[in-house]
Amino acid sequence: MQSQVDWTPLVSDPREPQPSWAKALLSRAGALPWPLLVAAAAVGVVLVGWSYRMSAAGAPAGGYYLTFWAGMLLAILPVSAKVAAPLTPRAQRIWGITLLGVLTAVPKYLRNPDQPLYHDEYAHWREAVDVLSTGQLLRPNALIPIVQFFPGTSAFTAAIERLTGLSVWHSGQLIVAVMHVLTLLAMFLLAEAHLRTSQAGAVAALVYAVNPSAVYFDTQYAYESVAMGLFAWVLALASLAGKASTRRHRVGFTVAALIAVAGCIVTHHLTTLFLLVVLGVVCVGITWRTRSRRRAARRAATEEAPAPMTSGIEGAVWWTVLAGTVVMAGLWLVFVASPTVSYLSPYFGGSVKQLATMAQTDGDSGGRKVLAATVQPLWERILTAGAPFVLGVFCLVGSYRLWLHRFPGPTATLALMTFGLIYFPSVPFVLAPSGAEGARRSWAFTYVGVALIVTLVALGRRPGRKPLVPPRWRTAVGMLLLAVLLIGNVGGGLNDPYRFPGPFRWGTDTNSASNEARTVARQLSAQAGTVRVVADGYTALQLVAYGGLEVAAPSTGFPAWELTQTPNDPPLELAKMLAGSEYDYLVVDIRMGEEAAFNGTNYGPGDPLEGQVTPMAYLTRLDHVPWASRVMATEHLRVYRLDLRRLGAVAQAGS
Amino acid sequence: MTRSPVVPDWSVPAPTATSTALPDPDPTWTSPALFGDDERTRRHERNLLALIVIALAVAAVLLGAPVPIRALFSLPALVLVAGSAATPLVLGRPPTLDPGPAEATAGAHGDDAGVRWLLTVLLGLLSLLASVLVVAVLGFAINTTSVVLAIGVLAALLLAVGQLRDLDLAHAPVPSRAAARATLKARARGGIWVLTAGAVLVGAVLLAQSLRPVPTETYTVLRFTNATQFGPDPVSARPGQQMILEIAVQSYGYQLTAEAPTVAVSVAGQPARDVEVSFQPVLAHPAGVDPGDSAQLGAVAFDAPSKPGLYQVELRADALPQGADPTSLVTWLLVQS
C-alpha cells in the first residue's frame, strides 16, 4: 500500500551521503563566497548598462546582445549555482533568491529608469498621477479603461509616494521591484512545501525566475507585475496551510492566503482569473482523487483504505481559499468592476477563432510571425525556439516518471504540475494576433507548475540506476540549461525596441517616444484643457500620459484612422461619431509619412494601411480641408482643431 | 517498496532540508508560555518602542522630512512594524524552539523565522494597500496626512490587538538580555554585510544608468495663443476688418536669437494685405507649462478679405534658427458682411 503513495525516489535528499569527489564539486558551488557573487553581480549589471549604451548609440545588434547576455549570465549564474547547490544553508538560499530577484529586475529598471516607456506603464503612471492629483481612487483611464476598476497598483504607488516623497514613477518602480523579489521568494516557499527540500525550493525559484515574462514584462510598472507577487503568495500560503501540522498554523496561513487573495483581486483581473483556475484545478484534483481512491478501496473490499494522498484537511484548506476567492472576486466584479467581463471576453473568443482559421488556411491568414523582422542574433533566435523544447523534454521525463510510479505524491502538488502543462498548448496561441497577448501572459502563471516539474526532474533520482548526468557535471549542466531557458525565454518575450534603447524608430511604443510629443501633450492640455483627441497609437501614449487628454481608440466600428489614412474626407457616419463624442482635435506625427510603423500599424488592428507608409499627401491635405485648423506645430507634430460642424456639412455634401 | 529512513514520509509534514533558518533561531529564547514578569515587561517595552518608531515615522512624513529619511526610515518602519504586528495575529506565537538543530523544528509546520520574516514584509505591504483603500472608502481624500495617519493608526491598532491577545511582534520569543545582546551583535554583523552588498549593487546600477547617453532633442513649438483658435466657434470677421493672430514661439534644446522670426501670412494662397508683425523680446527660461529653453510672444495683424466667404489663412514662421521644416499654422476665416 505504502509503495503506491511513495514518490520519494523522485527527489534526491541532499542529506544522503554523497561520493566524496561529487560532494567536493557540489560543495564548491555552495561555497562560492558572497563577496565574489556580489562582485560578479555588480560587474554584470554594469555590462548590461554598457549594452544599453551600445544599442542607444546604434551599434550593431550582435555586439549589444552579446554584451547584454555576458552581463546577465555573469550576474545570475554564480548566485544561481550557489542557491541550487545541495549543501547551501536555507537562509543563504533565501538571500540568494533575493539577490536573484533584484538582478532579474535590473534590465527593465535600466531600460527606462526615469519615466514610463511601455504601453501599460503610461496607463498606470497616468492613473497614479490622477489618483494623487484628485485624491480619489478609481479614476477613468483613457489608455486602458479597465485599469480604473483595479486600484491596487495606484493605491500602492500613492501610499509610497505620500510616505516617501519619491516621484510617482519611482514609487511605482519600488513596489514593482519589491513584488518581483517577493514573487521568487513565494515560489521558493511553495516548492519547498511541495517537494520537501529547500534545494527544491531554490531550483524551482530559479526556473520561475527565467520565465518569459519575468525579466521585462512582469517588471514593468503595471498591475500584473504587482498582482503576480500576490498570486504566488496565495499559492505558497495555501501550500503551507495544507502542510501545516497544527490547526493554529493551518488557519493562520489560510487567513494570510485570503488576505493576499483580496490584494490580488483589487489589483488585477487576469491574475485573479488565473488564480481561480489554478485553485480550481487543485481543488477538483484533490476531490476527484480522494473519491476515486475511496471507490477503489470499496471495490477491493478492504477495511483498510489506502492512505489518501492528500488529507481531507489539506483539501479543506484549498477549497476554503477557492471559496474565499470566488466570493471576494464575485463581490468585486458585481459592485466595482462590472465592465471586466466585456473587457476580457473578446480576447478568448477571438484568439480561438483566429487560431482555428489559421489552422484551416495553413497559417497564412493574418497570423503573426514569431521573430519576424527582428534584429535578434541567430543564436538568440535558436535558443528562443529551443526553450519550449527543453521544457517539453523535462515535462515528458517528469510525466513519465510520475506515471512509472503511478502518480505518487500529494494531489495538490500533482495538480499544480498539471496546471503547468497548460503552458504547452498555449504556445501556439502566440501565432494568433488576439491570442498572443493572452498566451504570453499565461506563461507567468503556468510556469509555477512548470517550475515544479523541472525541479522534480532536475533533482530526481533513479534508484539503482546510473544518473543521467554524472554528479560532477550536474552544476555545469544545470547552469547551462538555466542559461538556455533564460536567453530563450527573454528572447521570446518582448521585441528589440522594448528591450533595448535605440535611435528614434517610428512605430514602437518605446523608441517612438519623444520629448517633442510630450511637450505637445502638455502644451495642448494647458491651452485647451482635457480635450478629446484622435491620434496614432504612439503619439496617443504621450498625449494621455503627459497631457491627461482623452484619446480615441480607433476600431472597425469607429474608424477614426480615416482622418489620415485615406485621401478623402471622412464619411458621414464617422463625422457623426466624432461630433457625438466631441473629438475636437487631431494630432499627426508626420513621421508616419516617412517610414512604416515598426509594429505594423499606426492606429492598431484594422488600420487600412497596415505595413505601409502613410502617403505624405494624406497628411498635408489636412492643411487644406476647411474642417481642420493647424493650431500648434513642431518640426514633426501637428495639432489640428477640428470644426466638427463643418466636417459634418462636408461629409453630408460628400455623401 | 521500503521507505528510506533518511527520506521524509510524504504523508506527514516533514522537516525541510535546511541547516539554518533566517535568522538563526536562538535556543536561549524563552517560550512565550514561560514568560515571567521580567519578560512581560520587556515585551511591553518592545511594543512601546514600536509605537515610538511609528510616531517618529509619521512625524517625519508630516513634517516633510527630506526624501532619503522618509524613504529609508519612515516607509520601512511603518511597513515592518505593521507587518510584524500582523504576523503573530495571523500565525500566533512563534513555535517553541527546542535546542536541537533548526531543521528539526523549522519545517515542522511551515512556520519558522524565515517564513515569518517574509510574511512580515508581505503583510506590511498589504497594510499599505489596505490603508489607502480604507481612506478612499471612508470618503477622505488620498493625501499625505490621510495616508500616513491611516497606516500609522493601523500599525498601532495591530500592536494593540496583539498586546490584548498576549501576542508579541513577529519574532516574539523574548531572549534573555545576554542572548539579546549576542543576537543583536550577530544581526548587526549581518546587517552591515547586507548593507555593504546593497551599496555595491546600488552603485553598480547607478554606474550602469550613467553609461546611457542622454539624448538631446532640439525642436520648436509654434502655436496660436488666441483662445478663439481653440474654442468651439469658427473664427469670423467682417470684410476688411483687421485680424490679429497671437502666437508663441518656444525653443527646446536651444536658445532663440534676439532677432525676431520672419512671419509671412497668406490668405487663400495670396499674401495678406497690410501685415504687421510684432514680437516681444526673447524670454530665456520662461515660466509656465513645459516652457522650453526660451520663448517669444508675438502678434500678427492683417486685413480680412473684402468679400464674404471662407478663407484659408496660413501663417509661416520662416527663418527660425532650427527651421529645417519652416513651421506654419493654418486657420480658417469666415468673412461675413
PDB file of C-alpha atoms in Angstrom, chain A residues 396-561:
ATOM      1  CA  LEU A 396       7.919  14.451 -20.712  1.00  0.00           C
ATOM      2  CA  VAL A 397      10.538  12.935 -18.454  1.00  0.00           C
ATOM      3  CA  GLY A 398       8.697  14.183 -15.396  1.00  0.00           C
ATOM      4  CA  SER A 399       5.373  12.843 -16.607  1.00  0.00           C
ATOM      5  CA  TYR A 400       6.958   9.503 -17.471  1.00  0.00           C
ATOM      6  CA  ARG A 401       8.499   9.189 -14.051  1.00  0.00           C
ATOM      7  CA  LEU A 402       5.250  10.087 -12.357  1.00  0.00           C
ATOM      8  CA  TRP A 403       3.428   7.554 -14.490  1.00  0.00           C
ATOM      9  CA  LEU A 404       6.087   4.964 -13.738  1.00  0.00           C
ATOM     10  CA  HIS A 405       5.492   5.441 -10.050  1.00  0.00           C
ATOM     11  CA  ARG A 406       1.717   5.504 -10.505  1.00  0.00           C
ATOM     12  CA  PHE A 407       1.434   9.217  -9.873  1.00  0.00           C
ATOM     13  CA  PRO A 408       2.668   9.336  -6.316  1.00  0.00           C
ATOM     14  CA  GLY A 409       2.820  12.372  -4.114  1.00  0.00           C
ATOM     15  CA  PRO A 410       0.291  14.831  -2.747  1.00  0.00           C
ATOM     16  CA  THR A 411      -2.534  15.619  -5.126  1.00  0.00           C
ATOM     17  CA  ALA A 412      -2.094  19.352  -4.664  1.00  0.00           C
ATOM     18  CA  THR A 413       1.446  19.044  -5.979  1.00  0.00           C
ATOM     19  CA  LEU A 414       0.338  16.976  -8.953  1.00  0.00           C
ATOM     20  CA  ALA A 415      -2.488  19.399  -9.644  1.00  0.00           C
ATOM     21  CA  LEU A 416      -0.112  22.349  -9.705  1.00  0.00           C
ATOM     22  CA  MET A 417       2.106  20.412 -12.101  1.00  0.00           C
ATOM     23  CA  THR A 418      -0.893  19.626 -14.270  1.00  0.00           C
ATOM     24  CA  PHE A 419      -1.756  23.305 -14.329  1.00  0.00           C
ATOM     25  CA  GLY A 420       1.794  23.936 -15.522  1.00  0.00           C
ATOM     26  CA  LEU A 421       1.231  21.693 -18.516  1.00  0.00           C
ATOM     27  CA  ILE A 422      -1.191  24.307 -19.887  1.00  0.00           C
ATOM     28  CA  TYR A 423       1.977  26.117 -20.943  1.00  0.00           C
ATOM     29  CA  PHE A 424       2.422  23.792 -23.912  1.00  0.00           C
ATOM     30  CA  PRO A 425      -0.968  24.160 -25.613  1.00  0.00           C
ATOM     31  CA  SER A 426      -0.728  27.909 -25.030  1.00  0.00           C
ATOM     32  CA  VAL A 427       2.472  28.228 -27.062  1.00  0.00           C
ATOM     33  CA  PRO A 428       0.733  28.079 -30.499  1.00  0.00           C
ATOM     34  CA  PHE A 429      -1.510  30.954 -29.473  1.00  0.00           C
ATOM     35  CA  VAL A 430       1.388  33.378 -29.949  1.00  0.00           C
ATOM     36  CA  LEU A 431       0.644  32.969 -33.661  1.00  0.00           C
ATOM     37  CA  ALA A 432      -2.891  34.354 -33.275  1.00  0.00           C
ATOM     38  CA  PRO A 433      -2.982  38.158 -33.154  1.00  0.00           C
ATOM     39  CA  SER A 434      -5.513  38.403 -30.368  1.00  0.00           C
ATOM     40  CA  GLY A 435      -4.268  35.286 -28.617  1.00  0.00           C
ATOM     41  CA  ALA A 436      -0.604  36.227 -28.479  1.00  0.00           C
ATOM     42  CA  GLU A 437      -1.083  38.646 -25.644  1.00  0.00           C
ATOM     43  CA  GLY A 438      -3.070  36.188 -23.570  1.00  0.00           C
ATOM     44  CA  ALA A 439      -0.682  33.337 -24.302  1.00  0.00           C
ATOM     45  CA  ARG A 440       2.333  35.346 -23.268  1.00  0.00           C
ATOM     46  CA  ARG A 441       0.581  36.498 -20.146  1.00  0.00           C
ATOM     47  CA  SER A 442      -0.419  32.974 -19.198  1.00  0.00           C
ATOM     48  CA  TRP A 443       3.174  31.808 -19.066  1.00  0.00           C
ATOM     49  CA  ALA A 444       3.991  33.707 -15.904  1.00  0.00           C
ATOM     50  CA  PHE A 445       1.239  31.712 -14.209  1.00  0.00           C
ATOM     51  CA  THR A 446       1.702  28.302 -15.762  1.00  0.00           C
ATOM     52  CA  TYR A 447       5.420  28.490 -15.077  1.00  0.00           C
ATOM     53  CA  VAL A 448       4.586  27.862 -11.416  1.00  0.00           C
ATOM     54  CA  GLY A 449       3.675  24.310 -12.366  1.00  0.00           C
ATOM     55  CA  VAL A 450       6.411  24.076 -14.966  1.00  0.00           C
ATOM     56  CA  ALA A 451       8.984  25.018 -12.340  1.00  0.00           C
ATOM     57  CA  LEU A 452       7.756  22.222 -10.078  1.00  0.00           C
ATOM     58  CA  ILE A 453       8.046  19.639 -12.851  1.00  0.00           C
ATOM     59  CA  VAL A 454      11.502  20.807 -13.925  1.00  0.00           C
ATOM     60  CA  THR A 455      12.639  20.715 -10.311  1.00  0.00           C
ATOM     61  CA  LEU A 456      11.273  17.242  -9.867  1.00  0.00           C
ATOM     62  CA  VAL A 457      13.244  16.024 -12.866  1.00  0.00           C
ATOM     63  CA  ALA A 458      16.369  18.018 -12.121  1.00  0.00           C
ATOM     64  CA  LEU A 459      16.651  16.737  -8.570  1.00  0.00           C
ATOM     65  CA  GLY A 460      15.051  13.353  -9.115  1.00  0.00           C
ATOM     66  CA  ARG A 461      16.868  10.116  -8.540  1.00  0.00           C
ATOM     67  CA  ARG A 462      16.554   6.891 -10.434  1.00  0.00           C
ATOM     68  CA  PRO A 463      17.025   4.255  -7.747  1.00  0.00           C
ATOM     69  CA  GLY A 464      19.521   1.618  -8.692  1.00  0.00           C
ATOM     70  CA  ARG A 465      20.321   3.243 -11.999  1.00  0.00           C
ATOM     71  CA  LYS A 466      23.176   5.339 -13.162  1.00  0.00           C
ATOM     72  CA  PRO A 467      22.285   9.037 -13.095  1.00  0.00           C
ATOM     73  CA  LEU A 468      21.710  10.656 -16.484  1.00  0.00           C
ATOM     74  CA  VAL A 469      24.163  13.387 -15.605  1.00  0.00           C
ATOM     75  CA  PRO A 470      27.192  12.455 -13.514  1.00  0.00           C
ATOM     76  CA  PRO A 471      27.112  14.378 -10.247  1.00  0.00           C
ATOM     77  CA  ARG A 472      30.299  16.237 -11.037  1.00  0.00           C
ATOM     78  CA  TRP A 473      28.708  17.722 -14.138  1.00  0.00           C
ATOM     79  CA  ARG A 474      25.371  18.487 -12.565  1.00  0.00           C
ATOM     80  CA  THR A 475      26.154  22.085 -11.645  1.00  0.00           C
ATOM     81  CA  ALA A 476      27.614  22.833 -15.056  1.00  0.00           C
ATOM     82  CA  VAL A 477      24.755  21.182 -16.929  1.00  0.00           C
ATOM     83  CA  GLY A 478      22.208  22.800 -14.664  1.00  0.00           C
ATOM     84  CA  MET A 479      23.640  26.255 -15.230  1.00  0.00           C
ATOM     85  CA  LEU A 480      23.854  25.618 -18.969  1.00  0.00           C
ATOM     86  CA  LEU A 481      20.183  24.679 -19.108  1.00  0.00           C
ATOM     87  CA  LEU A 482      19.297  27.664 -16.977  1.00  0.00           C
ATOM     88  CA  ALA A 483      21.186  29.911 -19.379  1.00  0.00           C
ATOM     89  CA  VAL A 484      19.370  28.355 -22.342  1.00  0.00           C
ATOM     90  CA  LEU A 485      15.997  28.944 -20.689  1.00  0.00           C
ATOM     91  CA  LEU A 486      16.906  32.457 -19.625  1.00  0.00           C
ATOM     92  CA  ILE A 487      18.155  33.567 -23.036  1.00  0.00           C
ATOM     93  CA  GLY A 488      15.460  31.713 -24.936  1.00  0.00           C
ATOM     94  CA  ASN A 489      12.610  32.944 -22.770  1.00  0.00           C
ATOM     95  CA  VAL A 490      13.727  36.561 -22.693  1.00  0.00           C
ATOM     96  CA  GLY A 491      14.229  36.399 -26.461  1.00  0.00           C
ATOM     97  CA  GLY A 492      10.705  35.085 -26.860  1.00  0.00           C
ATOM     98  CA  GLY A 493       9.226  37.667 -24.539  1.00  0.00           C
ATOM     99  CA  LEU A 494       9.419  41.208 -25.851  1.00  0.00           C
ATOM    100  CA  ASN A 495      10.961  42.508 -29.043  1.00  0.00           C
ATOM    101  CA  ASP A 496      14.130  44.502 -29.538  1.00  0.00           C
ATOM    102  CA  PRO A 497      12.739  48.043 -29.154  1.00  0.00           C
ATOM    103  CA  TYR A 498      11.145  47.044 -25.882  1.00  0.00           C
ATOM    104  CA  ARG A 499      14.337  45.507 -24.554  1.00  0.00           C
ATOM    105  CA  PHE A 500      16.967  47.902 -25.807  1.00  0.00           C
ATOM    106  CA  PRO A 501      17.120  51.674 -26.130  1.00  0.00           C
ATOM    107  CA  GLY A 502      17.891  52.908 -29.582  1.00  0.00           C
ATOM    108  CA  PRO A 503      17.666  55.796 -32.000  1.00  0.00           C
ATOM    109  CA  PHE A 504      14.189  57.072 -32.813  1.00  0.00           C
ATOM    110  CA  ARG A 505      12.219  54.423 -34.642  1.00  0.00           C
ATOM    111  CA  TRP A 506       8.716  55.199 -35.805  1.00  0.00           C
ATOM    112  CA  GLY A 507       6.018  52.758 -34.826  1.00  0.00           C
ATOM    113  CA  THR A 508       7.173  51.384 -31.487  1.00  0.00           C
ATOM    114  CA  ASP A 509       5.740  52.235 -28.091  1.00  0.00           C
ATOM    115  CA  THR A 510       9.232  52.683 -26.733  1.00  0.00           C
ATOM    116  CA  ASN A 511      11.586  54.127 -29.315  1.00  0.00           C
ATOM    117  CA  SER A 512       8.927  56.396 -30.839  1.00  0.00           C
ATOM    118  CA  ALA A 513       8.583  58.271 -27.573  1.00  0.00           C
ATOM    119  CA  SER A 514       9.985  61.775 -27.759  1.00  0.00           C
ATOM    120  CA  ASN A 515      10.195  64.905 -25.695  1.00  0.00           C
ATOM    121  CA  GLU A 516       8.676  66.674 -28.666  1.00  0.00           C
ATOM    122  CA  ALA A 517       5.465  64.668 -28.305  1.00  0.00           C
ATOM    123  CA  ARG A 518       5.457  65.145 -24.545  1.00  0.00           C
ATOM    124  CA  THR A 519       5.745  68.890 -24.990  1.00  0.00           C
ATOM    125  CA  VAL A 520       2.852  68.918 -27.428  1.00  0.00           C
ATOM    126  CA  ALA A 521       0.793  66.911 -24.937  1.00  0.00           C
ATOM    127  CA  ARG A 522       1.452  69.338 -22.113  1.00  0.00           C
ATOM    128  CA  GLN A 523       1.011  72.449 -24.232  1.00  0.00           C
ATOM    129  CA  LEU A 524      -2.248  71.255 -25.733  1.00  0.00           C
ATOM    130  CA  SER A 525      -3.572  70.346 -22.313  1.00  0.00           C
ATOM    131  CA  ALA A 526      -2.559  73.723 -20.910  1.00  0.00           C
ATOM    132  CA  GLN A 527      -4.083  75.594 -23.823  1.00  0.00           C
ATOM    133  CA  ALA A 528      -7.276  73.628 -24.461  1.00  0.00           C
ATOM    134  CA  GLY A 529      -7.866  71.580 -21.296  1.00  0.00           C
ATOM    135  CA  THR A 530      -8.510  67.833 -21.132  1.00  0.00           C
ATOM    136  CA  VAL A 531      -9.927  67.640 -24.626  1.00  0.00           C
ATOM    137  CA  ARG A 532     -10.654  64.586 -26.749  1.00  0.00           C
ATOM    138  CA  VAL A 533      -8.125  63.792 -29.419  1.00  0.00           C
ATOM    139  CA  VAL A 534      -7.658  61.462 -32.367  1.00  0.00           C
ATOM    140  CA  ALA A 535      -4.042  60.385 -32.756  1.00  0.00           C
ATOM    141  CA  ASP A 536      -1.920  57.451 -33.849  1.00  0.00           C
ATOM    142  CA  GLY A 537      -1.228  54.809 -31.233  1.00  0.00           C
ATOM    143  CA  TYR A 538       2.272  56.018 -30.416  1.00  0.00           C
ATOM    144  CA  THR A 539       1.622  59.721 -30.030  1.00  0.00           C
ATOM    145  CA  ALA A 540      -1.523  58.824 -28.096  1.00  0.00           C
ATOM    146  CA  LEU A 541       0.580  57.358 -25.295  1.00  0.00           C
ATOM    147  CA  GLN A 542       2.301  60.680 -24.716  1.00  0.00           C
ATOM    148  CA  LEU A 543      -0.920  62.672 -25.039  1.00  0.00           C
ATOM    149  CA  VAL A 544      -2.668  60.596 -22.400  1.00  0.00           C
ATOM    150  CA  ALA A 545       0.254  60.226 -20.026  1.00  0.00           C
ATOM    151  CA  TYR A 546       1.628  63.735 -20.081  1.00  0.00           C
ATOM    152  CA  GLY A 547      -1.371  65.798 -21.080  1.00  0.00           C
ATOM    153  CA  GLY A 548      -4.152  63.856 -19.430  1.00  0.00           C
ATOM    154  CA  LEU A 549      -6.000  64.048 -22.733  1.00  0.00           C
ATOM    155  CA  GLU A 550      -8.684  61.606 -23.773  1.00  0.00           C
ATOM    156  CA  VAL A 551      -7.603  59.788 -26.888  1.00  0.00           C
ATOM    157  CA  ALA A 552      -9.815  57.902 -29.306  1.00  0.00           C
ATOM    158  CA  ALA A 553      -9.459  54.127 -29.562  1.00  0.00           C
ATOM    159  CA  PRO A 554      -9.978  53.534 -33.302  1.00  0.00           C
ATOM    160  CA  SER A 555     -11.533  50.279 -34.398  1.00  0.00           C
ATOM    161  CA  THR A 556     -13.512  48.949 -37.316  1.00  0.00           C
ATOM    162  CA  GLY A 557     -16.624  50.242 -35.579  1.00  0.00           C
ATOM    163  CA  PHE A 558     -15.046  53.638 -35.025  1.00  0.00           C
ATOM    164  CA  PRO A 559     -12.553  54.064 -37.900  1.00  0.00           C
ATOM    165  CA  ALA A 560     -11.085  57.352 -36.710  1.00  0.00           C
ATOM    166  CA  TRP A 561      -7.962  56.472 -38.694  1.00  0.00           C
TER     167      TRP A 561
END
